[in-house]
Coordinates of N, CA and C in Angstrom, one line a residue:
X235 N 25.1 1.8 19.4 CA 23.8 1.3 19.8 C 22.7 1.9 18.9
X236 N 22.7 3.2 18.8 CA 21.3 3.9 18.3 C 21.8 3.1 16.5
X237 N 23.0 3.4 15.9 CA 22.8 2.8 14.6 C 22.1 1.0 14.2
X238 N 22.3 0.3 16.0 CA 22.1 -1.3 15.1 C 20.2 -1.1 15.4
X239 N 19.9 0.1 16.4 CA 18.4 0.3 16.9 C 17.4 0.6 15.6
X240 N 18.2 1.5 14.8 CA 17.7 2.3 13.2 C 18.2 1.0 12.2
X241 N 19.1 0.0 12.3 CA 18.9 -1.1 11.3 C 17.5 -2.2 11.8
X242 N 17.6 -2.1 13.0 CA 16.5 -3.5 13.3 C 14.9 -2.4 13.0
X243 N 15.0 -1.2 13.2 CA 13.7 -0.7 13.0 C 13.3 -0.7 11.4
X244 N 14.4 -0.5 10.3 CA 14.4 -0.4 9.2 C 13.7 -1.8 8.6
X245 N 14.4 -2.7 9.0 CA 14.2 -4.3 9.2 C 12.8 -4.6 8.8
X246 N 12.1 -3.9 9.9 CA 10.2 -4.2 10.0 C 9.8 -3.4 8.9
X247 N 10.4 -2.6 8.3 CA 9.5 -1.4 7.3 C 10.1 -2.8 5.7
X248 N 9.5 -2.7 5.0 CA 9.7 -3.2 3.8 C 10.5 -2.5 2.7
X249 N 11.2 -2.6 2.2 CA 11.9 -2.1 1.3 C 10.9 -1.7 -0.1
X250 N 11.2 -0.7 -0.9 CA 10.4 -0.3 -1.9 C 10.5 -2.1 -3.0
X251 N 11.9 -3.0 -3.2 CA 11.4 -3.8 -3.9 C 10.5 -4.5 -3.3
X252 N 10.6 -5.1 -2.0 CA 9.3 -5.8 -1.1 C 8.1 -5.1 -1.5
X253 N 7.8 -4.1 -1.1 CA 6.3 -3.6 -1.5 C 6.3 -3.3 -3.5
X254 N 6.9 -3.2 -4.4 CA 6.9 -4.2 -5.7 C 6.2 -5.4 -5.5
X255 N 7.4 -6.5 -5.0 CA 6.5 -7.5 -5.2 C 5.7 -8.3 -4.8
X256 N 4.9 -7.4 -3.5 CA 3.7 -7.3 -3.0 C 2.6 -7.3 -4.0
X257 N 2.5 -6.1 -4.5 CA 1.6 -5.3 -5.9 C 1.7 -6.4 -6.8
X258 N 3.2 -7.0 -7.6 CA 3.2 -7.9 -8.6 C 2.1 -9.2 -8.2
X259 N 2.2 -9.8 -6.9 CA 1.9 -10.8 -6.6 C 0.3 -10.3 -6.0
X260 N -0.2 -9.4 -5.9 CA -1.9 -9.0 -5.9 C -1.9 -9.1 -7.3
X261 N -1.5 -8.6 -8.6 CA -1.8 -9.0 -9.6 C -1.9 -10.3 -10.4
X262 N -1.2 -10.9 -9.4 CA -1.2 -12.4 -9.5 C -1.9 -13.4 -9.8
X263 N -3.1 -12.8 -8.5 CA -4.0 -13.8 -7.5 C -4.6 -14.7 -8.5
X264 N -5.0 -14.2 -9.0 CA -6.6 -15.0 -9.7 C -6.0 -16.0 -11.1
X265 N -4.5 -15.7 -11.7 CA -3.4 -15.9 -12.6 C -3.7 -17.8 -12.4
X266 N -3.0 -18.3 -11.3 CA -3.0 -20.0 -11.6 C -4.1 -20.6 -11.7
X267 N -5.3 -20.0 -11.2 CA -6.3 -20.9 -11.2 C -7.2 -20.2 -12.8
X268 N -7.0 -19.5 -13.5 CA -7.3 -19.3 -14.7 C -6.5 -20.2 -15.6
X269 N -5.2 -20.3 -15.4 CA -4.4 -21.3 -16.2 C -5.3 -23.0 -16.4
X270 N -5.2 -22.7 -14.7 CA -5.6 -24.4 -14.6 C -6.8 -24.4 -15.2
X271 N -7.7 -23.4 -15.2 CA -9.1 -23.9 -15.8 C -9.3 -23.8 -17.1
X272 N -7.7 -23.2 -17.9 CA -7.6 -23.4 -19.6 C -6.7 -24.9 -19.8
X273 N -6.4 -26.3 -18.7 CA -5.8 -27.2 -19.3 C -4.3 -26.7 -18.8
X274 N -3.8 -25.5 -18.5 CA -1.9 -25.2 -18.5 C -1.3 -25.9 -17.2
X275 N -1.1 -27.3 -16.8 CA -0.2 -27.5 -15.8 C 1.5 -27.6 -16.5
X276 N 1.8 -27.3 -17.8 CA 3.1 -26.6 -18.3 C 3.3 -26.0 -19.0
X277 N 3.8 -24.6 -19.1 CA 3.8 -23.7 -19.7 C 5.5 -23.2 -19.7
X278 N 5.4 -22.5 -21.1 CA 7.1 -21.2 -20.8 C 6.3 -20.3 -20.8
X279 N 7.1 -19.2 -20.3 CA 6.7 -18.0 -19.9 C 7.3 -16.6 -20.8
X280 N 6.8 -15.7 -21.6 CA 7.4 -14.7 -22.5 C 7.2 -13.7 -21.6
X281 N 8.3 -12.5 -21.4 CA 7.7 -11.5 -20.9 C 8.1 -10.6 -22.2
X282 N 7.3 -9.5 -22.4 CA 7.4 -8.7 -23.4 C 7.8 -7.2 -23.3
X283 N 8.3 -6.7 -24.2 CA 8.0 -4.8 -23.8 C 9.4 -4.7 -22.9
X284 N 10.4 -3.6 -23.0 CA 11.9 -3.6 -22.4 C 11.8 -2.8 -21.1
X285 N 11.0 -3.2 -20.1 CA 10.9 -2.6 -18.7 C 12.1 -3.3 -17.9
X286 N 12.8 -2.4 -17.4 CA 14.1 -3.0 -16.4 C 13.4 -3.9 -15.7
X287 N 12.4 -3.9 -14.8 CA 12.2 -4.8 -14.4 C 11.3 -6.5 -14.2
X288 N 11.8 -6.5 -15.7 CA 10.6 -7.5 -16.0 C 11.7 -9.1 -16.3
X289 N 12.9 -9.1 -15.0 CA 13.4 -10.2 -14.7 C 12.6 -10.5 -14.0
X290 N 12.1 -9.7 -12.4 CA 12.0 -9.4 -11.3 C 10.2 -9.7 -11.8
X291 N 9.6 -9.7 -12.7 CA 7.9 -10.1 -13.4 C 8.1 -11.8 -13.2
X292 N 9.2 -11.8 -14.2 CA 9.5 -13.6 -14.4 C 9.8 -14.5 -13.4
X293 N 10.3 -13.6 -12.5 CA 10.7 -14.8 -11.6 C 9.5 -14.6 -10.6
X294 N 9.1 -13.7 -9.8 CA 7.4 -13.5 -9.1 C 6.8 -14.8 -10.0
X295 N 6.5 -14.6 -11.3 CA 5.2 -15.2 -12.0 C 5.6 -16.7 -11.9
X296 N 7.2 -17.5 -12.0 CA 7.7 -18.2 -11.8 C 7.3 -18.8 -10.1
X297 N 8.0 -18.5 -9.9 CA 7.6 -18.7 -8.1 C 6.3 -19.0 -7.8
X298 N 5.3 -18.2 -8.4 CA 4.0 -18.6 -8.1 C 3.1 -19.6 -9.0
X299 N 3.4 -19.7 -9.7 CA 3.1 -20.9 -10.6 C 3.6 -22.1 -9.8
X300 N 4.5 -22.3 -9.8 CA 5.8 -23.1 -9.2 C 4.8 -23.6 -7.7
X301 N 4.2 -22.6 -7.1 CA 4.0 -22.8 -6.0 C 2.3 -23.2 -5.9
X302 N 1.7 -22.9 -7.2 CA 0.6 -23.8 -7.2 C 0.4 -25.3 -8.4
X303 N 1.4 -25.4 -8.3 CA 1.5 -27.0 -9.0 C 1.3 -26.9 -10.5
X304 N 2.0 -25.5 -11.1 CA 2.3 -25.4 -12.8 C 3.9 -25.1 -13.1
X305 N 4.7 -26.0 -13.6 CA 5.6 -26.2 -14.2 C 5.8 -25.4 -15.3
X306 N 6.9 -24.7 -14.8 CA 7.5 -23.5 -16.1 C 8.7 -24.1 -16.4
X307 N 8.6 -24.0 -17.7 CA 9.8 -24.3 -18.6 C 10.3 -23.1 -19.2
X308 N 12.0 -23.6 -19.6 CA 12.6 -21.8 -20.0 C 12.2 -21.8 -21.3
X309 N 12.0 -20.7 -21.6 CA 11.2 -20.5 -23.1 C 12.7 -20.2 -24.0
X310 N 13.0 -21.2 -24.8 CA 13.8 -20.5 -26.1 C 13.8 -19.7 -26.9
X311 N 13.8 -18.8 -27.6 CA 13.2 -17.4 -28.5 C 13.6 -18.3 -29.9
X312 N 14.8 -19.1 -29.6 CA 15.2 -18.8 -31.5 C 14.0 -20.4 -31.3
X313 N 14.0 -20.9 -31.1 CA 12.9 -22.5 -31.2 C 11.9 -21.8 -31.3
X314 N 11.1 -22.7 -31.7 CA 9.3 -23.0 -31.7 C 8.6 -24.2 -31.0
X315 N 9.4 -24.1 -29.6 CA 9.0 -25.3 -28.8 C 7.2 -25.3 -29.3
X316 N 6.8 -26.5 -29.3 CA 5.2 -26.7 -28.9 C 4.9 -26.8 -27.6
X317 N 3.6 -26.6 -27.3 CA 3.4 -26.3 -25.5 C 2.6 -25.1 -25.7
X318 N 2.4 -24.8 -24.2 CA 1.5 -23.7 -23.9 C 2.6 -22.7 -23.7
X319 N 2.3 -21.5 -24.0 CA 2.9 -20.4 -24.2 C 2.4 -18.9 -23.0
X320 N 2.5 -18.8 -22.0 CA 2.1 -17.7 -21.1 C 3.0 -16.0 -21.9
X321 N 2.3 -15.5 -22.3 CA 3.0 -14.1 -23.0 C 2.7 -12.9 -22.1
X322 N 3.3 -12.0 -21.1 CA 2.9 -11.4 -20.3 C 3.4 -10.1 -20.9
X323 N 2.8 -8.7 -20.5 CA 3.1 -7.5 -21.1 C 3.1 -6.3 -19.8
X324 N 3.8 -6.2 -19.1 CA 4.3 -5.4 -18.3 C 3.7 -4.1 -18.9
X325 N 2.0 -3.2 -18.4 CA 1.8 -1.8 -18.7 C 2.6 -1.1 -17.4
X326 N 2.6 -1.5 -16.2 CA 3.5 -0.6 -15.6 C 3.9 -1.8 -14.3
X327 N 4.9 -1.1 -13.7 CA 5.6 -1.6 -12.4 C 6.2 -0.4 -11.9
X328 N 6.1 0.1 -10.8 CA 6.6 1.4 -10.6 C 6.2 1.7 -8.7
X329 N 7.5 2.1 -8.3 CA 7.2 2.9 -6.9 C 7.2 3.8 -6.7
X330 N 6.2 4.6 -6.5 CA 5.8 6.2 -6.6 C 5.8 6.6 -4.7
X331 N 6.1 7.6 -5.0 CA 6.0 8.5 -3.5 C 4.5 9.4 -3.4
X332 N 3.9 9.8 -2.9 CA 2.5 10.5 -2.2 C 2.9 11.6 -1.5
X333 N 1.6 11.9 -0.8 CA 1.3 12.7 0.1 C 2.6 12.7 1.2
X334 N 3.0 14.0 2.0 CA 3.6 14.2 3.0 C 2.9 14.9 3.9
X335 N 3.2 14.1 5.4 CA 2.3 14.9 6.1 C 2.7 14.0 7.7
X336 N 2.2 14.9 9.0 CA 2.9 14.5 10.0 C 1.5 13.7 11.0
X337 N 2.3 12.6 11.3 CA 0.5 12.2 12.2 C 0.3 13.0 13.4
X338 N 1.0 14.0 14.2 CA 0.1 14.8 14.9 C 1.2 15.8 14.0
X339 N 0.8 17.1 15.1 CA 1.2 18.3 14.7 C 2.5 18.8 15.0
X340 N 3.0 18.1 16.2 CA 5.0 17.7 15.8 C 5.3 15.8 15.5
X341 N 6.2 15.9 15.2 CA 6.3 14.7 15.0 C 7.1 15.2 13.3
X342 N 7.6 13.4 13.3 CA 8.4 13.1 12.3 C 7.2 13.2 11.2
X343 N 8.2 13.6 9.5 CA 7.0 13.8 8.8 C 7.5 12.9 8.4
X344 N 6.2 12.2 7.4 CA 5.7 10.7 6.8 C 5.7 10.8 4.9
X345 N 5.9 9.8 4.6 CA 5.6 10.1 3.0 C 4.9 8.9 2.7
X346 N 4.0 9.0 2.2 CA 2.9 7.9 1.6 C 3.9 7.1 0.0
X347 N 4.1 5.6 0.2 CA 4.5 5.2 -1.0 C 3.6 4.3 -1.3
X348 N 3.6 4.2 -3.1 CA 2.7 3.4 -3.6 C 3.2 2.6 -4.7
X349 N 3.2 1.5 -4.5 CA 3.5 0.2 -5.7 C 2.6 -0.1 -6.5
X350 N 2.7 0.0 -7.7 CA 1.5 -0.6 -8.6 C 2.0 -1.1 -9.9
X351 N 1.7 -2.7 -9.8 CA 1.6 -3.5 -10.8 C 0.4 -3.3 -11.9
X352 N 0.7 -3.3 -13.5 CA 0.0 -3.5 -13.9 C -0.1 -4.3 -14.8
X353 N -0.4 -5.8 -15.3 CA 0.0 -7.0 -16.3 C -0.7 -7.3 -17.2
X354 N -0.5 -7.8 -18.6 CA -1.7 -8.1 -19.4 C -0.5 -9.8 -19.9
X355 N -1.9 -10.6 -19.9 CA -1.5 -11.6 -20.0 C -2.5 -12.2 -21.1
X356 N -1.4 -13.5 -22.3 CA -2.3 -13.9 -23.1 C -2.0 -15.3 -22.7
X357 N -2.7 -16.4 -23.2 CA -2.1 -17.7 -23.0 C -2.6 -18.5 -24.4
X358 N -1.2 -18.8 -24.9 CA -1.5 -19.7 -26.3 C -1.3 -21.6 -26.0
X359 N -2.5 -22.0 -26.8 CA -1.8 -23.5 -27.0 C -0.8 -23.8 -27.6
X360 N -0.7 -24.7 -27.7 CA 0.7 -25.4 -28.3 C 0.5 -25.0 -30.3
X361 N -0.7 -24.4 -30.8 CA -0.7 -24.0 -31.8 C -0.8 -22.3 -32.2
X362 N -0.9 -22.2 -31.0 CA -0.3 -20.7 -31.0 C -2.1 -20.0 -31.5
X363 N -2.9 -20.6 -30.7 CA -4.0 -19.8 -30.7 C -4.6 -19.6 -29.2
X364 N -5.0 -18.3 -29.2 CA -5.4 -17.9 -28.1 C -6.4 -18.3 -27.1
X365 N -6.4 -19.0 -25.8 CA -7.0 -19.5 -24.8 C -7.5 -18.7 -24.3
X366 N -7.1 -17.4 -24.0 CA -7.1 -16.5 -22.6 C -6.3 -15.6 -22.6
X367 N -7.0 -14.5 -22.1 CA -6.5 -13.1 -22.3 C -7.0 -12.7 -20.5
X368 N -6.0 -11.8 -19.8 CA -6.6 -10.9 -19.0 C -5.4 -9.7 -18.6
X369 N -6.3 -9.0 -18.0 CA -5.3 -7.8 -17.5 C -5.5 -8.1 -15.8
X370 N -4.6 -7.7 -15.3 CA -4.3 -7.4 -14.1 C -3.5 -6.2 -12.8
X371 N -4.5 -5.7 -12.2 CA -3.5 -4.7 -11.6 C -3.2 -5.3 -9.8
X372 N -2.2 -4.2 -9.3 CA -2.0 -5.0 -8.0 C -1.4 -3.6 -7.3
X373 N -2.2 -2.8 -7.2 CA -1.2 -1.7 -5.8 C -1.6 -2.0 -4.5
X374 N -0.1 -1.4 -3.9 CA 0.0 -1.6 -2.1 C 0.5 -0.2 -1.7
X375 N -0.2 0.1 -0.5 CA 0.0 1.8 -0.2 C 0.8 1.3 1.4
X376 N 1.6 2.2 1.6 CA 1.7 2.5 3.0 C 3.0 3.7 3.1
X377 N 2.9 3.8 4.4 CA 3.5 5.3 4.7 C 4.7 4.9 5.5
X378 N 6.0 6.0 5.2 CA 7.1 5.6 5.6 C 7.7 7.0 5.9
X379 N 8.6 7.0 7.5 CA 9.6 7.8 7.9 C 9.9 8.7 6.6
X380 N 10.2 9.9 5.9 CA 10.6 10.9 5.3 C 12.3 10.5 5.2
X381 N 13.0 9.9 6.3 CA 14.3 10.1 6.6 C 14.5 8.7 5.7
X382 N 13.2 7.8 6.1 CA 13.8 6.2 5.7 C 14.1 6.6 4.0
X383 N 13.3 7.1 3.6 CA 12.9 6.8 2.0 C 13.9 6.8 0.9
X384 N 15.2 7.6 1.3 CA 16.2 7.1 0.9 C 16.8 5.7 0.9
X385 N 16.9 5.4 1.9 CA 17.7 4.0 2.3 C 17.0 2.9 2.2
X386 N 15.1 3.2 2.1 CA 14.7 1.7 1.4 C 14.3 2.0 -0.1
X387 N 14.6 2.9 -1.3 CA 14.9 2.6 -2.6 C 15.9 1.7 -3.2
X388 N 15.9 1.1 -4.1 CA 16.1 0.5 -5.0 C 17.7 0.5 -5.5
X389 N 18.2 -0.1 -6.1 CA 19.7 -0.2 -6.8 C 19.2 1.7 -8.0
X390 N 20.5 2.3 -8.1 CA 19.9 3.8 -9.0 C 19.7 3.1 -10.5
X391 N 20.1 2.0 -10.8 CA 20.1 1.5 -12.1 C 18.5 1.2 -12.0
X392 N 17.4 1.0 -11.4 CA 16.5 0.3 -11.4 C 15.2 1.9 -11.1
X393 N 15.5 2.3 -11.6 CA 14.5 3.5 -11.3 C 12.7 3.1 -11.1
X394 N 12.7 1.6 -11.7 CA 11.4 2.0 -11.4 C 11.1 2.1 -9.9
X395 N 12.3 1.4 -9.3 CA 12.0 1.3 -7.4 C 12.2 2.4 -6.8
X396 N 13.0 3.4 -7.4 CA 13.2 5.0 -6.7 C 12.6 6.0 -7.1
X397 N 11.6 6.1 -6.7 CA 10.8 7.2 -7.3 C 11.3 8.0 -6.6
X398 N 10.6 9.6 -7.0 CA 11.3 10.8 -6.7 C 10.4 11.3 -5.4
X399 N 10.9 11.4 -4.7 CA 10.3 12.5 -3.6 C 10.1 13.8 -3.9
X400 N 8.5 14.2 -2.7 CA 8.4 15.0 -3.2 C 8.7 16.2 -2.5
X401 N 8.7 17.6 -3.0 CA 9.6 18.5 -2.6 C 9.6 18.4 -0.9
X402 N 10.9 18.7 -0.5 CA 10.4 19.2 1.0 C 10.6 20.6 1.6
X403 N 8.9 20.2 1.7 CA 8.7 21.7 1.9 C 8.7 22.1 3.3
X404 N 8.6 23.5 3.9 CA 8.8 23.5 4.9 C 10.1 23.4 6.1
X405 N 10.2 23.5 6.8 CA 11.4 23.1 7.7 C 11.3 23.0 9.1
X406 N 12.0 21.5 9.3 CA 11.6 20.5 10.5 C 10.8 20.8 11.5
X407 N 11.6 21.4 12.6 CA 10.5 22.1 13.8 C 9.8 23.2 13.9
X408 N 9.8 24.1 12.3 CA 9.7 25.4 12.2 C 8.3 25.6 11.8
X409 N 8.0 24.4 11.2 CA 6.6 24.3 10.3 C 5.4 23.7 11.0
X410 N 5.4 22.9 12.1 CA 4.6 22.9 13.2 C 4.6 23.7 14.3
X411 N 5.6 24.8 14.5 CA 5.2 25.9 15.3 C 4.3 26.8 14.9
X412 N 4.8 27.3 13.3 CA 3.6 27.9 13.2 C 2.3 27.9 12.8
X413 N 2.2 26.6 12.6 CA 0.7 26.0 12.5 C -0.1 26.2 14.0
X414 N 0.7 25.8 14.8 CA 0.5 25.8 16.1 C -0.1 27.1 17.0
X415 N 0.6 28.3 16.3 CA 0.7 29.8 16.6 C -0.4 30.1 15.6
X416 N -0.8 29.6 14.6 CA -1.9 30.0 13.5 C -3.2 29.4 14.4
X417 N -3.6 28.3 15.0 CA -4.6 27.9 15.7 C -4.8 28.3 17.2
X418 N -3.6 29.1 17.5 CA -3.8 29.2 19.0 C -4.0 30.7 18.7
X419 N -4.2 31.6 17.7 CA -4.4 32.6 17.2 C -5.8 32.6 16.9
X420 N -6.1 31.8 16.3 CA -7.4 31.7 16.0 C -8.7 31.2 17.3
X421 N -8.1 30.2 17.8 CA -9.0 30.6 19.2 C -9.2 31.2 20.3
X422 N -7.6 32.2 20.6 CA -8.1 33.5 21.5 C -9.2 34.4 20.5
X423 N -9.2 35.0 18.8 CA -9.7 35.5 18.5 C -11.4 35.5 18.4
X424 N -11.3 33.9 18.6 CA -13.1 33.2 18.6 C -13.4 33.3 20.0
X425 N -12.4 33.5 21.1 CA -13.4 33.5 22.6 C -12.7 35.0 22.7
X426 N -11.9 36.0 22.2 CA -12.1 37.3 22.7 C -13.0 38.2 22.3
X427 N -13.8 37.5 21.0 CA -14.5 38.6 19.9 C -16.2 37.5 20.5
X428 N -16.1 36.9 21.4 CA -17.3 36.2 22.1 C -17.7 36.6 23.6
X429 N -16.2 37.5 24.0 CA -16.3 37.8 25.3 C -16.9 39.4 25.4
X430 N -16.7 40.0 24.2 CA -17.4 41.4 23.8 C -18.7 41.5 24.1

């Protein structure tokens, strides 16, 4: 029972690729309707630069094209198809871990994770001169169980999805006791050194 309770709860949290391609697709936004306003209802698509995950760029950038009525064709490397040419440059893609910290003073501790896309895009005509240039970023923040954060990272081959956690410091119940003992210390000392 408690294990299928911890899969359906895991279920609602998003997986570090999910919040990826969250961030990829905020850097998206503004992407088809710049196309369309340079003439591109068909384009191939280049991704550039050897980031593991710049399948996982192509097919996001794919799907979203796709989904506002621009037709992607697979790009050949050894040809020189003519057509519009979308050249994308992956500066980062990466899930990073944050802050730890507990929302009250017991309680489960939390780890802040953060996705951030960052894209540079050119767009050539069919003579291979430049239309359009932009950059684009896209992070998404949100905070997740300490316990989950193993179990929603990424394949280990794909590091950009497993970022490292950070130290844990402290120990479980031990470290909100004495915070607890540190404040309840300090306010007998503020009303006994008031009662003088």
């Amino acid at each position: 029972m408690y294990t299928i309770l911890m899969a359906a709860l895991l279920a609602l949290v998003p997986s570090n690729m999910e919040l990826a391609e969250d961030a990829i697709l905020m850097a998206l936004q503004e992407l088809p309707d710049n196309l369309s306003s340079n003439g591109a209802d068909n384009i191939q698509i280049e991704i550039l630069g050897e980031h593991s995950g710049n399948w996982f760029i192509e097919q996001t950038i794919s799907s979203v094209l796709h989904e506002n009525g621009i037709t992607v064709f697979q790009r050949d490397a050894d040809s020189d198809t003519p057509g519009m040419l979308l050249s994308v440059r992956p500066m980062e893609l990466v899930v990073e871990y944050g802050d730890v910290s507990r929302p009250w003073i017991i309680g489960s501790k939390r780890v802040e994770r953060i996705a951030t896309c960052e894209l540079s895009f050119t767009l050539y005509d069919g003579d291979r001169s430049v239309l359009m240039t932009q950059r684009a970023t896209g992070v998404e923040v949100d905070k997740i169980s300490w316990s989950d954060a193993e179990v929603l990272n990424g394949s280990e081959g794909w590091d950009w999805l497993s970022g490292e956690l950070p130290e844990n410091r402290g120990g479980g119940i031990l470290e909100p006791i004495i915070v607890s003992g540190v404040v309840a210390s300090l306010v007998y000392l503020f009303y006994s050194s008031r009662a003088e």
